[in-house]
XYZ file of C-alpha atoms in Angstrom:
152
model
C 8.491 -4.274 14.983
C 4.940 -5.595 14.832
C 2.979 -5.993 11.606
C -0.736 -5.864 12.326
C -4.072 -5.052 10.772
C -5.143 -1.433 10.557
C -7.366 -0.206 13.398
C -9.563 2.895 13.450
C -7.352 4.225 16.262
C -4.519 4.431 13.696
C -6.377 7.210 11.871
C -4.190 10.143 12.913
C -0.824 8.436 12.534
C -1.769 7.115 9.085
C -3.083 10.550 8.129
C 0.255 12.093 9.026
C 2.154 9.471 7.007
C -0.143 9.489 3.987
C -0.676 13.231 3.757
C 3.011 13.924 4.300
C 3.884 11.543 1.490
C 1.246 12.965 -0.857
C 2.309 16.571 -0.263
C 5.984 15.791 -0.901
C 5.697 13.510 -3.914
C 4.739 13.616 -7.571
C 1.141 13.362 -6.317
C 1.208 16.833 -4.696
C -0.626 18.255 -7.720
C -3.650 16.056 -6.960
C -4.519 17.574 -3.573
C -5.926 15.769 -0.540
C -9.540 14.767 0.086
C -10.413 13.993 3.710
C -13.645 12.203 2.788
C -11.766 9.847 0.495
C -9.117 9.257 3.174
C -11.808 8.609 5.797
C -13.465 6.027 3.560
C -10.124 4.326 2.932
C -9.456 4.014 6.673
C -12.971 2.730 7.353
C -12.739 0.170 4.558
C -9.178 -0.781 5.469
C -10.194 -1.549 9.041
C -13.152 -3.683 7.885
C -12.023 -7.272 7.276
C -14.956 -7.831 4.917
C -14.232 -4.923 2.566
C -12.294 -5.004 -0.695
C -9.527 -2.893 0.865
C -6.525 -4.444 2.603
C -4.570 -2.462 5.169
C -1.836 -3.291 7.611
C 0.703 -1.244 9.501
C 4.190 -1.671 10.841
C 4.418 -0.503 14.441
C 7.571 0.065 16.448
C 7.390 1.130 20.096
C 3.806 2.355 19.645
C 4.587 4.379 16.514
C 3.360 3.470 13.045
C 6.424 3.473 10.814
C 5.013 1.789 7.719
C 1.744 1.240 5.904
C 0.529 -1.148 3.209
C -2.849 -0.571 1.575
C -4.168 -2.610 -1.315
C -7.445 -3.582 -2.899
C -9.165 -6.052 -5.180
C -10.931 -4.905 -8.301
C -12.274 -6.494 -11.441
C -10.220 -6.394 -14.609
C -11.717 -3.931 -17.053
C -12.339 -6.805 -19.490
C -13.380 -9.578 -17.100
C -15.254 -10.344 -13.907
C -12.100 -11.963 -12.477
C -10.371 -10.107 -9.646
C -6.963 -8.485 -9.546
C -5.299 -7.462 -6.271
C -3.105 -4.375 -6.355
C -1.258 -2.103 -4.001
C -2.530 1.396 -3.324
C 0.316 2.642 -1.139
C 3.312 0.929 0.397
C 5.408 3.252 2.498
C 7.906 3.263 5.347
C 8.912 6.505 7.018
C 12.384 7.644 5.884
C 13.924 7.318 9.357
C 12.822 3.679 9.510
C 13.787 2.449 6.051
C 16.307 0.074 7.637
C 13.260 -1.838 8.941
C 11.424 -1.725 5.620
C 12.247 -5.058 4.008
C 11.775 -7.018 7.218
C 8.328 -5.468 7.577
C 7.491 -5.638 3.881
C 8.127 -9.373 3.808
C 5.420 -9.937 6.421
C 3.081 -7.331 4.901
C 3.409 -8.901 1.470
C 2.674 -12.376 2.852
C -0.439 -11.037 4.594
C -1.549 -9.274 1.405
C -1.106 -12.435 -0.658
C -3.168 -14.496 1.812
C -5.880 -11.822 1.823
C -5.906 -11.628 -2.002
C -6.325 -15.408 -2.269
C -9.202 -15.275 0.231
C -10.829 -12.619 -1.962
C -10.449 -14.921 -5.007
C -8.019 -12.667 -6.854
C -6.198 -14.488 -9.645
C -3.079 -12.318 -9.551
C -1.397 -9.492 -7.685
C 0.118 -6.400 -9.264
C 2.518 -4.229 -7.302
C 4.449 -1.337 -8.715
C 5.744 2.116 -8.112
C 4.665 5.371 -9.688
C 6.198 7.823 -7.226
C 9.699 8.196 -8.639
C 10.913 7.846 -5.036
C 11.412 4.111 -4.670
C 14.792 2.430 -4.343
C 16.010 -0.034 -6.951
C 16.079 -2.610 -4.166
C 12.273 -2.552 -3.953
C 11.929 -4.043 -7.421
C 14.603 -6.634 -6.592
C 12.760 -7.429 -3.348
C 9.510 -8.030 -5.227
C 11.235 -10.175 -7.843
C 12.900 -12.240 -5.106
C 9.384 -12.882 -3.761
C 8.089 -14.290 -7.042
C 6.896 -11.138 -8.808
C 7.764 -10.687 -12.484
C 8.694 -7.435 -14.198
C 6.000 -7.176 -16.884
C 6.261 -3.581 -18.044
C 6.655 0.022 -17.045
C 4.661 3.133 -16.245
C 5.048 6.640 -17.633
C 3.462 9.925 -16.610
C 2.826 13.272 -18.232
C 1.273 16.228 -16.437
C -1.381 17.995 -18.420
């Protein structure tokens, strides 16, 4: 497995992964916007943007994606780095933590280069394993709260 930066040529494979996830998750109600996806791929493949993106590739197939970004706190000009989507295809979950370790290290380096003062990573999909939280905690992340949802 190779962990590498996103390239524009990854467009279709990432589309298949991302759209498939969105359509089969708690986010299915939100729909899919191709313009927004296109912008995410363009920004994610631009090393100078505020979007981070890397992929896990195995035998020429993308099996995992990690997208994140930096944004200002709502109360400060300081920057926070956060994940947007972290996903491994179900058939390749046995490779997930090996790949995630490298992806997370790359994200942390990128966030520091962007002058972020902290990183927030969580899950709001109701599809993540309990091991994911343990993995993050074993890599220095602290459990600082929870998230709830209500459809309206």
